[in-house]
Coordinates of C-alpha atoms in Angstrom, one line a residue:
X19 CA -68.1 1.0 -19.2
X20 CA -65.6 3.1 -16.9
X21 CA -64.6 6.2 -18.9
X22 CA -61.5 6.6 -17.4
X23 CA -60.3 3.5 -18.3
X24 CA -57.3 2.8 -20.9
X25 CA -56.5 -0.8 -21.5
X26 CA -52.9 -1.6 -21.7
X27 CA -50.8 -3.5 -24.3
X28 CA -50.5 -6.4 -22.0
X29 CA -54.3 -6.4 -21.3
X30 CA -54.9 -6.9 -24.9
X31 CA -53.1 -9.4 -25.3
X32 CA -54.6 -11.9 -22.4
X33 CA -58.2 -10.7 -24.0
X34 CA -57.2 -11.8 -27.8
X35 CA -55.2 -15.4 -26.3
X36 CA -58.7 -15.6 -24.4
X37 CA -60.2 -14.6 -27.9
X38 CA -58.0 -17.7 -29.5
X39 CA -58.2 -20.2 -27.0
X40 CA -62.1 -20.5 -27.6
X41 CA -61.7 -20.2 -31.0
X42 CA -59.4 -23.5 -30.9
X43 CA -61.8 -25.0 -29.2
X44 CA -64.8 -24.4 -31.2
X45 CA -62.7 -25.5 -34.1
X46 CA -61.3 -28.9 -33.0
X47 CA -63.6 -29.9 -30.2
X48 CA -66.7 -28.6 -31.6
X49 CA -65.6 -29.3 -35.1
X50 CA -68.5 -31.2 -36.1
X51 CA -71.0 -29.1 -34.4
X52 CA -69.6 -25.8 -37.0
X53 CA -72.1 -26.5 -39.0
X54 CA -74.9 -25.7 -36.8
X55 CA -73.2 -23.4 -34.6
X56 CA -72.8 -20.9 -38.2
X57 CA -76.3 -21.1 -38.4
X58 CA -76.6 -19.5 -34.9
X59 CA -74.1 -17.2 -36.2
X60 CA -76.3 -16.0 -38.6
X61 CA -79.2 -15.6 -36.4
X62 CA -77.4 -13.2 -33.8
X63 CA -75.6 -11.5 -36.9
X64 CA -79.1 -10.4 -38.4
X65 CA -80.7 -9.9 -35.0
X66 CA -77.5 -7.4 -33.9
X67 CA -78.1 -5.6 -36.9
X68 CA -81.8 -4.9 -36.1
X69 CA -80.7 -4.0 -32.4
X70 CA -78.2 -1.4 -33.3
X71 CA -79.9 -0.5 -36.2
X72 CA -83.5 0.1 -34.2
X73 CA -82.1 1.5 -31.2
X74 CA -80.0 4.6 -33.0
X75 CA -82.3 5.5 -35.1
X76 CA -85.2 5.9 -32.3
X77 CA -82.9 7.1 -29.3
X78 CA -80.6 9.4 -31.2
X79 CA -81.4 13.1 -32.6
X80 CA -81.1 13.7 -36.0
X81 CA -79.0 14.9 -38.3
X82 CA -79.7 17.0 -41.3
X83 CA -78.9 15.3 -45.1
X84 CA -77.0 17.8 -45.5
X85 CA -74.7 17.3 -42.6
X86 CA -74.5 13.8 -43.9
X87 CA -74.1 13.5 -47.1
X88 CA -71.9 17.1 -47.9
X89 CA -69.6 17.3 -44.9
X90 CA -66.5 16.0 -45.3
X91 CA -63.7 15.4 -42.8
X92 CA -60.2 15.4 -43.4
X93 CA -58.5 14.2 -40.0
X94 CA -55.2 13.2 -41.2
X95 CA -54.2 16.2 -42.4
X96 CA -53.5 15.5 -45.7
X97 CA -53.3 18.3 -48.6
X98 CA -56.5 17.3 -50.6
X99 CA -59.9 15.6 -49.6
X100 CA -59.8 13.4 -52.3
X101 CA -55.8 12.1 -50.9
X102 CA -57.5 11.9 -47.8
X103 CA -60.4 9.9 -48.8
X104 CA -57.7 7.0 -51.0
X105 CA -55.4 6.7 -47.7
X106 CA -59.2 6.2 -45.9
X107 CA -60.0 3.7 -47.9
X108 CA -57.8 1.0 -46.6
X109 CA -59.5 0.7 -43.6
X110 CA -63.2 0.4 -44.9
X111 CA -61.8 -2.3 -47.7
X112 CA -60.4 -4.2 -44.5
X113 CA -64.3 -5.1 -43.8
X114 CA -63.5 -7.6 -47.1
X115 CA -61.1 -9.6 -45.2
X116 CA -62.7 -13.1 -45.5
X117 CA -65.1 -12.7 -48.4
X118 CA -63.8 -15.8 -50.0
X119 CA -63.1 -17.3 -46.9
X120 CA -65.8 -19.9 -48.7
X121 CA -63.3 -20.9 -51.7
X122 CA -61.0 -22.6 -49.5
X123 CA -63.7 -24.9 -47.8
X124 CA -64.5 -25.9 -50.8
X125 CA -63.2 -29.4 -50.3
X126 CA -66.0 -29.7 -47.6
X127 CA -68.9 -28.4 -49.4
X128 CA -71.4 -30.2 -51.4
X129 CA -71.3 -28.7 -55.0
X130 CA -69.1 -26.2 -54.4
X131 CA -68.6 -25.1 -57.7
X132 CA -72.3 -23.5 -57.6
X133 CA -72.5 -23.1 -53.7
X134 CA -69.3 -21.6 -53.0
X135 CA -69.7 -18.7 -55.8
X136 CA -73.3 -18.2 -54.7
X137 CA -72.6 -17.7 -51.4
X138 CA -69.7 -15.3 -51.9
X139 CA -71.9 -13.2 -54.3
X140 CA -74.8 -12.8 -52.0
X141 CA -73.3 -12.7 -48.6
X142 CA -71.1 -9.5 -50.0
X143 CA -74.4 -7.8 -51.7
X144 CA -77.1 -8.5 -48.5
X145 CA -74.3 -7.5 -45.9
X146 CA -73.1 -4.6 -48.0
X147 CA -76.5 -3.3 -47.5
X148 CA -76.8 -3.8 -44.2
X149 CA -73.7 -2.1 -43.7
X150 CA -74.7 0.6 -45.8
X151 CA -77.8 1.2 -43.8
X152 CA -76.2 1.1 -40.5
X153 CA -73.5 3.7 -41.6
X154 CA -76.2 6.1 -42.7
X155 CA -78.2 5.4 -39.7
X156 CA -75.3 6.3 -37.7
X157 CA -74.2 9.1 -39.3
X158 CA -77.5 11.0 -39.0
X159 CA -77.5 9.6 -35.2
X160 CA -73.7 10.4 -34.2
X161 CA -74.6 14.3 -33.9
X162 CA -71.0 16.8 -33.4
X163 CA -68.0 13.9 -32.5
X164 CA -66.2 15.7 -29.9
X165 CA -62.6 16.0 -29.6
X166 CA -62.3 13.1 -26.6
X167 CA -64.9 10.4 -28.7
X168 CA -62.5 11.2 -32.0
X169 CA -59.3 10.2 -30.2
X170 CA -60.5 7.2 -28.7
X171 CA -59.2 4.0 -29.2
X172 CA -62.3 2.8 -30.8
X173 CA -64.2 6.0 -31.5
X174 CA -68.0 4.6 -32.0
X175 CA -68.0 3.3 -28.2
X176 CA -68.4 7.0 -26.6
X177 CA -70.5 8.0 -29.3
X178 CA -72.5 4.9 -28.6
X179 CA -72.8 5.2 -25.2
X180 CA -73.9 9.4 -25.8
X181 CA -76.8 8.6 -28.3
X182 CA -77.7 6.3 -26.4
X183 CA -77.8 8.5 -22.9
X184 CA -76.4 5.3 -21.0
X185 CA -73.7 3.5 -20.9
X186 CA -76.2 -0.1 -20.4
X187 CA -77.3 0.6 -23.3
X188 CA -74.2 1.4 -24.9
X189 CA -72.3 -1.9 -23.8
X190 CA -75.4 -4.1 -24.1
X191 CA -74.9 -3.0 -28.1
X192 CA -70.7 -3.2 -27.7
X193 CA -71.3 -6.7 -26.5
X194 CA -73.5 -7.7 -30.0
X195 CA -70.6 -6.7 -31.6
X196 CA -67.6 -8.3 -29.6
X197 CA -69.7 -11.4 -29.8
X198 CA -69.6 -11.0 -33.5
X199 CA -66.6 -10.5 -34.1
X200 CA -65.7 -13.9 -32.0
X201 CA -67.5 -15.4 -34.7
X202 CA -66.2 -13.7 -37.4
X203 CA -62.5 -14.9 -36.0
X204 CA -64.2 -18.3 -35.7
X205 CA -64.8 -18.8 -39.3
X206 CA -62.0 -17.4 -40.6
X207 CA -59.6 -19.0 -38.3
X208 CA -60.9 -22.3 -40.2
X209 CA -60.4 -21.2 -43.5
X210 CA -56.9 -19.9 -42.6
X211 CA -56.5 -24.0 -40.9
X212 CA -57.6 -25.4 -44.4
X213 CA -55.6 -22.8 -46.6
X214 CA -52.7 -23.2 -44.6
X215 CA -53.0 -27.5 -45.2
X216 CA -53.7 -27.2 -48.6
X217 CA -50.6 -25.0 -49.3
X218 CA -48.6 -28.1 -47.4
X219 CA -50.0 -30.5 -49.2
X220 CA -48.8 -28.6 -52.3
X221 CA -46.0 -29.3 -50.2
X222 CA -45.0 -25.6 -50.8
X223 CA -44.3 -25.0 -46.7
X224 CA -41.6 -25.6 -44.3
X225 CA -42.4 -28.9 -42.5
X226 CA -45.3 -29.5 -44.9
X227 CA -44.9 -33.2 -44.0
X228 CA -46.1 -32.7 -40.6
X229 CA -48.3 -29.8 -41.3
X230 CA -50.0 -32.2 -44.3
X231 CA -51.6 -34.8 -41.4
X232 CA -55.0 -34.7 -40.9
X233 CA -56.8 -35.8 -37.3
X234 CA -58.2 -39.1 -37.6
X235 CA -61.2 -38.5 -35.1
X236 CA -62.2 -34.6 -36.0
X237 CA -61.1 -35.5 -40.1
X238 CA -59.8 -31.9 -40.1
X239 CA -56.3 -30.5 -40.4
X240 CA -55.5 -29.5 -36.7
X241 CA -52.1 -29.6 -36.6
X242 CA -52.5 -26.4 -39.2
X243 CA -54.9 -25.1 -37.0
X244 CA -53.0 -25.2 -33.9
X245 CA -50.1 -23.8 -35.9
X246 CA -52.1 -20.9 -37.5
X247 CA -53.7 -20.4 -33.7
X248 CA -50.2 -20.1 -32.2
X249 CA -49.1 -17.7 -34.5
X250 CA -51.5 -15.0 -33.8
X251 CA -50.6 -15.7 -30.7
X252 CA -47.2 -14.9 -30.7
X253 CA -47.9 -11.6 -33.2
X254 CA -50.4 -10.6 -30.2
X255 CA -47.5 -10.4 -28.0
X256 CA -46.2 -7.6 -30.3
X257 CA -48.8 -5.4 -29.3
X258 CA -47.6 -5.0 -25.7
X259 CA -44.3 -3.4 -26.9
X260 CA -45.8 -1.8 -29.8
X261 CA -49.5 -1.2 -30.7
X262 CA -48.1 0.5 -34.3
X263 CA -46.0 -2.4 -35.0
X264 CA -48.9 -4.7 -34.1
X265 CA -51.2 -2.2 -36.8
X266 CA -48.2 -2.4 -39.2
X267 CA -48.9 -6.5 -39.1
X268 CA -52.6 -6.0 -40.1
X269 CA -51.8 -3.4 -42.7
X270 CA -49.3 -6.1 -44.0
X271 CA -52.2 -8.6 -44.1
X272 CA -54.6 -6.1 -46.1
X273 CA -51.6 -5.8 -48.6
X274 CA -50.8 -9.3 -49.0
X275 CA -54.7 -10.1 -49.8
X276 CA -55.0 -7.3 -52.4
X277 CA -51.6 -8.6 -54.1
X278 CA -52.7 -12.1 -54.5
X279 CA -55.8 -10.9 -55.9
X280 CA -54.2 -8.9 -58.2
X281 CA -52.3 -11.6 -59.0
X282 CA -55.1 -14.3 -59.8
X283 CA -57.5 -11.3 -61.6
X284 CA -54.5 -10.3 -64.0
X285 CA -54.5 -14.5 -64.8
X286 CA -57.9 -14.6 -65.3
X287 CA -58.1 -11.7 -67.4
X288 CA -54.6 -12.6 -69.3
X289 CA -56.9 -15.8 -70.2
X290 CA -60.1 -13.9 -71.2
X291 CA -58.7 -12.1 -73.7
X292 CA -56.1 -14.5 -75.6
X293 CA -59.7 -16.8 -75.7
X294 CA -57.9 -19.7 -73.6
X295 CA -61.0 -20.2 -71.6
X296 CA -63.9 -22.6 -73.3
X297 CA -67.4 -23.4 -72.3
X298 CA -67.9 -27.2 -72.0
X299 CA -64.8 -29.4 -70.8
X300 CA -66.1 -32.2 -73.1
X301 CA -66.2 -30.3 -76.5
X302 CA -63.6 -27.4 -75.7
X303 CA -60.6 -27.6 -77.1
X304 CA -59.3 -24.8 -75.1
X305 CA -56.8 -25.5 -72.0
X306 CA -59.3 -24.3 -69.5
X307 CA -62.9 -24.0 -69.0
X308 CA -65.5 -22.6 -67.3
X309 CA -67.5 -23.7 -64.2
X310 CA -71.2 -23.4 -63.9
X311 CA -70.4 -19.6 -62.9
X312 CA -69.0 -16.8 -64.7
X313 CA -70.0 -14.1 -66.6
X314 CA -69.4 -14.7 -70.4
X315 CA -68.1 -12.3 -72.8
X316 CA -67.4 -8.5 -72.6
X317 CA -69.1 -7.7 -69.4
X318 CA -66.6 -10.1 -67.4
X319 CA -63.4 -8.7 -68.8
X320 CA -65.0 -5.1 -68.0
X321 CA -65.7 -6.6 -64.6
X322 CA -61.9 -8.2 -64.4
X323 CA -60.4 -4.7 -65.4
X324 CA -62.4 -2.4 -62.9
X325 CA -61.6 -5.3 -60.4
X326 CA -58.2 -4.6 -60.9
X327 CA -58.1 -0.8 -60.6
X328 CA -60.1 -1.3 -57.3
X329 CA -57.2 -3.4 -56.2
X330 CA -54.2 -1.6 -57.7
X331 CA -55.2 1.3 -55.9
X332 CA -56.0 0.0 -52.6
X333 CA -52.7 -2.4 -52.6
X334 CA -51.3 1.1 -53.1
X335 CA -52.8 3.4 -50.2
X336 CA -53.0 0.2 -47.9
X337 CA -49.5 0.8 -47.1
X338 CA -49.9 4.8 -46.4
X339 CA -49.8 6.1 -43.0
X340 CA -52.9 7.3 -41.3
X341 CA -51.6 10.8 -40.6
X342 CA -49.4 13.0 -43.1
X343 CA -47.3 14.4 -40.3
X344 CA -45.3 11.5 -39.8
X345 CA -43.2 10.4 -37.3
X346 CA -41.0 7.0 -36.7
X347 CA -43.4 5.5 -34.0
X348 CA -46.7 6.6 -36.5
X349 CA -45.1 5.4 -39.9
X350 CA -46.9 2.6 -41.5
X351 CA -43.9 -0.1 -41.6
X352 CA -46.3 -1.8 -43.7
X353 CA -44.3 -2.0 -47.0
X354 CA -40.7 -2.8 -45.5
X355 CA -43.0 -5.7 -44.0
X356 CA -44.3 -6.5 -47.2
X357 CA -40.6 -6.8 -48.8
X358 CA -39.7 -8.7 -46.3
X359 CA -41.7 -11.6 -46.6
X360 CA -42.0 -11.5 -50.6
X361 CA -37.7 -11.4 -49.8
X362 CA -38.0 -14.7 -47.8
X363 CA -40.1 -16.6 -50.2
X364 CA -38.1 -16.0 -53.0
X365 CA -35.1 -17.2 -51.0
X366 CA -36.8 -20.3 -49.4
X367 CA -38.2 -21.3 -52.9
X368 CA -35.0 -21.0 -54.7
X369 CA -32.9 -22.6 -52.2
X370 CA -35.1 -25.4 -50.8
X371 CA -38.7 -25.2 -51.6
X372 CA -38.3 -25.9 -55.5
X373 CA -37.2 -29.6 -54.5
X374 CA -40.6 -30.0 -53.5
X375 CA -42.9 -27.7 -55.1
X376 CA -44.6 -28.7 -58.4
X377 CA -47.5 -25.9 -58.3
X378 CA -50.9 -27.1 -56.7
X379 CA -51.9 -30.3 -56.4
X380 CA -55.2 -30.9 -59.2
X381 CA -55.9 -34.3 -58.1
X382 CA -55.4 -35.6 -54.1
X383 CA -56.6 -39.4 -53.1
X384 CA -59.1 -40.6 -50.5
X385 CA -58.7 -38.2 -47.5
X386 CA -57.8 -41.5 -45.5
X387 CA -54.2 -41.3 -47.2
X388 CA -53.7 -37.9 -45.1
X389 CA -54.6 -39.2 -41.7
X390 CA -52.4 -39.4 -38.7

């Protein structure tokens, strides 16, 4: 760790294409190893969380509960905490990126109409308790954040390498967390790889025909994930004229997640309450029915509504600026972003993809009938 150094936009950008390159090759070279190479994922991801966890908590001096859990800081200057703490809630919500990242493997998962649900339900509760623990622990380690550790580019590395009274120590625990986040990008770059073939075979994409092949030795869609790969590669590049621009692009991400969500709770819901949803396929005579689980009755509309006030509201401030004195390089372009594509879609739909596009696919044949 050199504390006077700054990395540059064009630095960045080699160290995410680095970043992508191994993630491509884990995916389609390694494919078949994934599996196994999760379960080591899992391993360092419980035994980083121990080390950070153990080592701040012993090193560090403590704070007072009080400190903690009453001090509140307001560092975008916006007129009311409670503003303040809406517009900040965009970025802790970002830590959901991927939580279904488990639906759309579906296809490659034994029973996943038990296992799939499952794991989404307890990988958010076990990690959002980790995370909770961690946060606490490092707010009663972090002590009085000076003015240079709040203006970093990533704020938690000085403050790291402080508690921890070297900067060893400090990057040993910086490392656990690059390395994790390698694997997070791992994983989701392979759900993104199947979401993106499955909208092509819905044939709902330009070039879907090509896109819709899959690769007869690895059995897994890699001309989607070489697309979906290059992609972030070429957004990457954005960041060395622009690092808002390149923040804007993520913000637009956050947005577009929340809005489908929205989109597929206010079905759900829409389908709760006219009754349209029965409980065994082979006696129901009600146009859908459930899998093996849900949650019946009152409690899951109640659940379905406060889902959708959660969402509404961070769809909302997820396109906010960070800072209330705004300028043209700090806005959050987010929105016009937003318009943009939803613009595009529209128009490609209407003038070309409606020859093609039927909805999604309910029944597909034998995977052979996709191979290349």
């Amino acid at each position: 760790m050199v504390p006077d150094y700054s990395p540059t936009g064009w630095q960045e950008t080699l160290f995410m294409w680095a970043y992508l390159a191994l993630v491509l090759f884990f995916n389609s070279v390694l494919s078949k190893a994934l599996p196994a190479i999760e379960i080591g994922i899992l391993i360092i991801h419980i035994l980083g969380f121990f080390a950070i966890f153990i080592s701040i908590l012993y090193l560090a001096p403590k704070a007072t509960a009080a400190d903690v859990f009453t001090i509140f800081n307001n560092g975008g200057g916006w007129p009311s905490q409670g503003l303040s703490f809406f517009v900040g809630l965009a970025g802790v919500a970002a830590a959901f990126i991927g939580a279904d990242a488990a639906v759309h493997m579906s296809e490659e998962i034994r029973r996943a109409s038990i296992n799939v649900p499952r794991s989404m339900v307890f990988s958010t509760f076990f990690n959002g308790m980790m995370a909770l623990a961690l946060i606490i622990a490092f707010l009663f380690s972090a002590g009085t954040i000076s003015e240079d550790e709040a203006e970093a580019i990533f704020p938690y590395i000085p403050i790291l390498a402080r508690v921890m009274g070297s900067n060893t120590g400090a990057a040993i625990l910086i490392s656990l967390i690059i390395v994790l986040q390698f694997c997070a990008c791992l994983t989701t770059t392979a759900t993104a790889s199947r979401m993106l073939w499955a909208f092509a075979r819905d044939r709902g994409l330009p070039g879907w025909q090509q896109l819709i092949k899959i690769d007869a030795r690895s059995t897994i869609p890699l001309r989607c994930l070489i697309v979906g790969v290059t992609l972030a590669a070429l957004f990457a590049l954005i960041n060395i004229g622009s690092s808002a621009v390149f923040n804007d692009i993520i913000s637009l991400g956050l947005g577009s997640l929340s809005g489908t969500y929205i989109l597929s709770c206010s079905l759900l819901l829409y389908r709760r309450v006219r009754g349209e949803i029965g409980e065994e396929r082979a006696l129901s005579q009600k146009p859908f029915t459930w899998g093996p689980w849900h949650i019946k009755g009152g409690l899951g509309i109640v659940i379905n509504i406060c889902a959708l006030m959660y969402l509404s509201i961070l769809f909302f401030f997820g396109f906010w600026p960070s800072m209330a004195a705004v300028e043209a390089a700090t806005m959050n372009y987010g929105s016009l972003l937003f318009g943009a594509a939803l613009i595009w879609s529209i128009a490609y739909y209407i003038i070309w993809a409606h020859k093609s596009y039927r909805g999604p696919v309910r029944e597909v044949g034998a995977l052979t009938s996709y191979r290349n």
